[in-house]
Amino acid sequence: MAEMQEQELPLVLFIGPPPSTLRTFFPKILQQFKILSPFDYPTTPFHEFLKSHAQEIKVILCLSGSVPINLEILSCVPSLECIVNMGAGVNHIDLSECKRRGVSICNAGTVFSEDVADCAVGLLLDVLRRVSASNQYVRSGLWPLKGEYHLGHKERHESNQESRTLILVFGTPPKQFIETFFPKLLQYQFLNPTDYPNIPLLEFLKTHAQSLSVLLIIGDPEPVTSDILDSLPCLKCIVCTSAGVNHVDLTECKRKGIVVTNAGTVYSEDVADCAVSLLLNVLRKVSASDRYVRSGLWPLKGEYSLGHKVGGKRVGIIGLGSIGSEVAKRIQAFGCSIAYSSRKKKESVSFPYYSSVCDLAANSDILILCCALTDETHHIINKDVLSALGKDGVIVNIGRGALVDEKELVRCLVEGEIGGAGLDVFENEPHVPKELFELDNVVMTPHSAVITPESFSALHELAVANLEAFFSNKPLLSQVDYE
Amino acid sequence: MESIGVLMTCPMSNYLEEELEKKFKLFKIWKHTDQKDQFLKENSQSIRAIVGNAAVGASSELIDSLPKLEIVSSYSVGLDKIDLNKCKEKGIRVSNTPDVLTDDVADLAIALILSTLRRICESDRYVRNGLWKKGDFKLSTKFTGKSVGIIGLGRIGAAIAERAAAFDCPISYFSRSEKPNTNYKYYSNILDLAANCQILVVACALTEETRHIVNRQVIDALGPKGVVINIGRGPHIDEPELVSALVEGRLGGAGLDVYENEPEVPEELLGLDNVVLLPHVGSGTFETRNAMADLVIGNLEAYFSNKPLLTPVV
């Protein structure tokens, strides 16, 4: 190929990487233009180089994202007429200065658009369908060991995305949990403050949630205080997924006209089953004797110690709502007598009523806590009640940890002042007082009374039904009384 | 009656021992295991009664070695450890302890069902091992409403049914013949019972016919979501088949109070989370054991005062 004399080639100032980089992909530039580059004068500082060599320069060739073509540089190139940028973005060029001096700018136009668009779609598909992550999973040999990789997400059509109603959500179960147990909730779009961990909660609510009318609380996360409610001026409805709503400031909700729904009776059977199982387990020492067998002591030490007959025991139920009633129904079949205490006597119920929990305790062998946690019921099981229950008495708690003065309970159990306890809830979950671990007459479960697929399925239906009812102005299904 | 010799087969109740010592001449054979034959030879002429239990009863051999034996008063309701035919042949009376332990055994059956399905022991272990701080426990499965199939609808089976009904469980049963006056569904074939229930409870007496009544086929019919509960006798279930079904996941879980070779429990079971293992405590409460002891003594006193036995078997 015939080359023009070097002196005759037009001079172009190249600002960016060394000119040798042009050789691979842009050889025609080197053939047709003389490149002036600061890399040819490595010992000269850049501005000095410009002042001594670039005064006649009419064209700058540059690359997006490398050296900024700012006011300082532009002022050292007085003859500049045109900047040719080898990129789509021109944010590294001082556009207003160029406009002022009449310097034209060209960029990469649309030559990149297809490749970049392909890349955007590729990233989207990779994220949604977990391509890179599952590729890594296979490469690290985990597939034969750990089995099926977890599910990705179906790509949605744009129109569906836009039409989903936005609801505020507190609580962060893993996405898989929602997909497995609450798929119908995915018809709503979730706004969750934990996706924005760098923004304090109240600030987040004030900037992102001002127009939201519904708050869905999954599980039992941080309390919904009056401060939070004040930051949600359009809030009309709180949908809770627990039976207990002690974490919501009901007084404030009543004042603001915000309705609150809970899990209604969906859990009652499972919780009642759990209460009965804890009772049976403590009286008949099921966990303790299971441990005895597993530790190989049966052949060595012989018969395990005796438990206590369930039939004929006097059971006192504190709180005879949905859960308390289901407990009573089951316990009666074991030949136990039932008495109860609650805020008010229930006229339709024939069990003996005690207005004082202490009196109930004095007349019971077993107390089962089935009431809501409120200011009035906080530490309803205290020193006096435990003392009235006596050294053969058993406490079963499937309500809330704070219904019991836990310190006092532990002391009574350790010192043998009460007979035993079956506990699914504690004052400071997941922390459980270590002293209880040594005791064979205590059975502890990790707040799992409702953790069954059946309860979740029932809750799913109810939560969705409440949301749909709210958004179509129909009566809610499991609205909570403010009292 | 203080001169009447009563042989007790093994330690079973301090209260019963004390009462027997007060009222009769008590021979504690387990204290002479090294010279058992010698001991029997020396005392056989004065021994007129045996008090046995579910562990050690009145075997053919023992009966033969006691020529003056007139009555076996069992500290159990189960009779599988007594050679009943021999007793009938020799005109030896037999009594047991029905009714007083029915509630306890039925209560325990439900306790086993709940503990197995709701994973109570497993989650109690979880808390005690400090694991709750690391994360929530897994799902268990609901009991209320699940179908319960009972093998044997006698006193204990019926008491179990009554309790399970309070949990809204549909009840079905298998027994030698259909029982009148029940609303529960009857299956004349145990495989059909197993195929149509989720929780299978063994509550019948152990006889030649019911040995290994829960075998591989029954376990297969019950299936990987099914649970077996045994408050009967260990030999009701083909134990090796049960173990391999649990280990291989062909059976969902088991709640066991009895085993083929007590107090030995198959080692494979000790490591499984979906089983609850109890050391034969079906009637193990202070109240019931005392009532059982009173019944044993009551039967002996009745016999030796020529009165009708309180709870005769033979």
CSV table of N, CA and C in Angstrom, one decimal, chain A residues 154-217:
chain,number,residue,atom,x,y,z
A,154,LYS,N,-39.4,-16.3,36.8
A,154,LYS,CA,-39.9,-16.1,35.4
A,154,LYS,C,-39.8,-14.7,35.1
A,155,GLU,N,-39.4,-14.5,33.8
A,155,GLU,CA,-39.4,-13.1,33.3
A,155,GLU,C,-40.8,-12.7,33.1
A,156,ARG,N,-41.1,-11.5,33.6
A,156,ARG,CA,-42.5,-11.0,33.4
A,156,ARG,C,-42.7,-10.1,32.2
A,157,HIS,N,-43.9,-10.1,31.7
A,157,HIS,CA,-44.1,-9.1,30.6
A,157,HIS,C,-44.2,-7.7,31.3
A,158,GLU,N,-43.8,-6.7,30.6
A,158,GLU,CA,-43.8,-5.4,31.1
A,158,GLU,C,-45.1,-4.9,31.6
A,159,SER,N,-46.2,-5.3,30.9
A,159,SER,CA,-47.5,-4.8,31.3
A,159,SER,C,-47.9,-5.3,32.6
A,160,ASN,N,-47.5,-6.6,33.0
A,160,ASN,CA,-47.9,-7.1,34.3
A,160,ASN,C,-47.1,-6.3,35.4
A,161,GLN,N,-45.8,-6.0,35.2
A,161,GLN,CA,-45.1,-5.3,36.2
A,161,GLN,C,-45.8,-4.0,36.5
A,162,GLU,N,-46.1,-3.3,35.6
A,162,GLU,CA,-46.7,-1.9,35.9
A,162,GLU,C,-48.0,-2.0,36.6
A,163,SER,N,-48.8,-3.1,36.3
A,163,SER,CA,-50.1,-3.1,36.9
A,163,SER,C,-50.2,-3.7,38.3
A,164,ARG,N,-49.0,-4.1,38.9
A,164,ARG,CA,-49.1,-4.7,40.2
A,164,ARG,C,-49.2,-3.6,41.2
A,165,THR,N,-50.0,-3.8,42.2
A,165,THR,CA,-50.2,-2.8,43.3
A,165,THR,C,-49.0,-2.9,44.2
A,166,LEU,N,-48.6,-1.7,44.6
A,166,LEU,CA,-47.4,-1.6,45.5
A,166,LEU,C,-47.9,-1.7,47.0
A,167,ILE,N,-47.3,-2.6,47.8
A,167,ILE,CA,-47.6,-2.6,49.2
A,167,ILE,C,-46.3,-2.5,50.0
A,168,LEU,N,-46.3,-1.9,51.1
A,168,LEU,CA,-45.2,-1.8,52.0
A,168,LEU,C,-45.1,-3.1,52.8
A,169,VAL,N,-43.9,-3.7,52.9
A,169,VAL,CA,-43.7,-5.0,53.6
A,169,VAL,C,-42.7,-4.8,54.7
A,170,PHE,N,-43.0,-5.3,55.9
A,170,PHE,CA,-42.0,-5.4,57.0
A,170,PHE,C,-41.7,-6.9,57.2
A,171,GLY,N,-40.5,-7.3,57.4
A,171,GLY,CA,-40.2,-8.7,57.6
A,171,GLY,C,-39.5,-9.2,56.4
A,172,THR,N,-38.5,-10.1,56.5
A,172,THR,CA,-37.8,-10.5,55.3
A,172,THR,C,-37.6,-12.0,55.3
A,173,PRO,N,-38.7,-12.7,55.0
A,173,PRO,CA,-38.4,-14.1,54.7
A,173,PRO,C,-37.7,-14.2,53.3
A,174,PRO,N,-37.0,-15.3,53.1
A,174,PRO,CA,-36.3,-15.4,51.8
A,174,PRO,C,-37.3,-15.5,50.7
A,175,LYS,N,-36.9,-15.0,49.5
A,175,LYS,CA,-37.8,-15.0,48.4
A,175,LYS,C,-38.4,-16.4,48.1
A,176,GLN,N,-37.6,-17.4,48.3
A,176,GLN,CA,-38.0,-18.8,48.1
A,176,GLN,C,-39.2,-19.1,49.0
A,177,PHE,N,-39.2,-18.6,50.2
A,177,PHE,CA,-40.2,-18.9,51.2
A,177,PHE,C,-41.5,-18.3,50.7
A,178,ILE,N,-41.5,-17.1,50.1
A,178,ILE,CA,-42.7,-16.5,49.6
A,178,ILE,C,-43.1,-17.3,48.4
A,179,GLU,N,-42.2,-17.7,47.5
A,179,GLU,CA,-42.6,-18.4,46.3
A,179,GLU,C,-43.2,-19.7,46.7
A,180,THR,N,-42.7,-20.4,47.7
A,180,THR,CA,-43.2,-21.7,48.1
A,180,THR,C,-44.5,-21.6,48.8
A,181,PHE,N,-44.6,-20.8,49.8
A,181,PHE,CA,-45.8,-20.8,50.7
A,181,PHE,C,-46.8,-19.7,50.4
A,182,PHE,N,-46.4,-18.6,49.8
A,182,PHE,CA,-47.3,-17.5,49.6
A,182,PHE,C,-47.3,-17.0,48.1
A,183,PRO,N,-47.4,-17.9,47.2
A,183,PRO,CA,-47.2,-17.4,45.8
A,183,PRO,C,-48.2,-16.4,45.3
A,184,LYS,N,-49.4,-16.4,45.9
A,184,LYS,CA,-50.4,-15.4,45.5
A,184,LYS,C,-50.1,-14.0,45.9
A,185,LEU,N,-49.2,-13.9,46.9
A,185,LEU,CA,-48.8,-12.5,47.2
A,185,LEU,C,-47.9,-11.9,46.1
A,186,LEU,N,-47.4,-12.7,45.2
A,186,LEU,CA,-46.6,-12.1,44.2
A,186,LEU,C,-47.4,-11.3,43.2
A,187,GLN,N,-48.7,-11.3,43.3
A,187,GLN,CA,-49.5,-10.4,42.4
A,187,GLN,C,-49.4,-9.0,42.9
A,188,TYR,N,-48.8,-8.8,44.1
A,188,TYR,CA,-48.5,-7.4,44.6
A,188,TYR,C,-47.0,-7.2,44.4
A,189,GLN,N,-46.7,-5.9,44.3
A,189,GLN,CA,-45.2,-5.5,44.3
A,189,GLN,C,-44.9,-5.1,45.7
A,190,PHE,N,-43.8,-5.6,46.2
A,190,PHE,CA,-43.3,-5.3,47.5
A,190,PHE,C,-42.4,-4.2,47.6
A,191,LEU,N,-42.6,-3.3,48.5
A,191,LEU,CA,-41.6,-2.3,48.8
A,191,LEU,C,-41.1,-2.6,50.2
A,192,ASN,N,-39.8,-3.0,50.4
A,192,ASN,CA,-39.3,-3.5,51.6
A,192,ASN,C,-38.1,-2.7,52.1
A,193,PRO,N,-38.2,-2.0,53.3
A,193,PRO,CA,-37.1,-1.1,53.7
A,193,PRO,C,-35.8,-1.9,53.8
A,194,THR,N,-35.8,-3.2,54.0
A,194,THR,CA,-34.5,-3.9,54.2
A,194,THR,C,-33.8,-4.0,52.8
A,195,ASP,N,-34.5,-3.7,51.7
A,195,ASP,CA,-33.8,-3.7,50.5
A,195,ASP,C,-33.0,-2.4,50.3
A,196,TYR,N,-33.2,-1.4,51.3
A,196,TYR,CA,-32.5,-0.2,51.3
A,196,TYR,C,-31.8,0.0,52.6
A,197,PRO,N,-30.8,-0.8,52.9
A,197,PRO,CA,-30.2,-0.9,54.2
A,197,PRO,C,-29.5,0.4,54.6
A,198,ASN,N,-29.1,1.2,53.6
A,198,ASN,CA,-28.3,2.4,54.0
A,198,ASN,C,-29.2,3.6,54.4
A,199,ILE,N,-30.5,3.4,54.2
A,199,ILE,CA,-31.4,4.5,54.5
A,199,ILE,C,-32.1,4.2,55.9
A,200,PRO,N,-32.0,5.0,56.9
A,200,PRO,CA,-32.7,4.7,58.2
A,200,PRO,C,-34.2,4.6,57.9
A,201,LEU,N,-34.9,3.7,58.7
A,201,LEU,CA,-36.3,3.4,58.4
A,201,LEU,C,-37.2,4.5,58.2
A,202,LEU,N,-37.2,5.5,59.2
A,202,LEU,CA,-38.2,6.5,59.1
A,202,LEU,C,-37.9,7.4,57.9
A,203,GLU,N,-36.7,7.6,57.6
A,203,GLU,CA,-36.3,8.4,56.4
A,203,GLU,C,-36.8,7.7,55.2
A,204,PHE,N,-36.6,6.4,55.1
A,204,PHE,CA,-37.0,5.6,54.0
A,204,PHE,C,-38.5,5.8,53.8
A,205,LEU,N,-39.3,5.6,54.9
A,205,LEU,CA,-40.7,5.7,54.8
A,205,LEU,C,-41.2,7.1,54.3
A,206,LYS,N,-40.5,8.1,54.8
A,206,LYS,CA,-40.9,9.5,54.4
A,206,LYS,C,-40.5,9.7,52.9
A,207,THR,N,-39.5,9.1,52.4
A,207,THR,CA,-39.2,9.3,51.0
A,207,THR,C,-39.7,8.3,50.0
A,208,HIS,N,-40.1,7.1,50.4
A,208,HIS,CA,-40.5,6.1,49.5
A,208,HIS,C,-41.9,5.6,49.7
A,209,ALA,N,-42.5,5.9,50.8
A,209,ALA,CA,-43.7,5.2,51.1
A,209,ALA,C,-44.9,6.1,51.4
A,210,GLN,N,-44.8,7.3,51.0
A,210,GLN,CA,-45.8,8.3,51.4
A,210,GLN,C,-47.2,8.0,50.9
A,211,SER,N,-47.3,7.3,49.7
A,211,SER,CA,-48.6,7.1,49.1
A,211,SER,C,-49.1,5.7,49.4
A,212,LEU,N,-48.4,5.0,50.2
A,212,LEU,CA,-48.8,3.6,50.3
A,212,LEU,C,-49.9,3.4,51.4
A,213,SER,N,-50.9,2.6,51.0
A,213,SER,CA,-52.1,2.5,51.9
A,213,SER,C,-52.1,1.2,52.7
A,214,VAL,N,-51.2,0.2,52.3
A,214,VAL,CA,-51.2,-1.1,53.0
A,214,VAL,C,-49.8,-1.5,53.5
A,215,LEU,N,-49.8,-1.9,54.7
A,215,LEU,CA,-48.5,-2.5,55.3
A,215,LEU,C,-48.8,-4.0,55.6
A,216,LEU,N,-47.9,-4.8,55.0
A,216,LEU,CA,-48.0,-6.3,55.2
A,216,LEU,C,-46.9,-6.6,56.2
A,217,ILE,N,-47.2,-7.2,57.3
A,217,ILE,CA,-46.1,-7.6,58.2
A,217,ILE,C,-45.9,-9.1,58.2
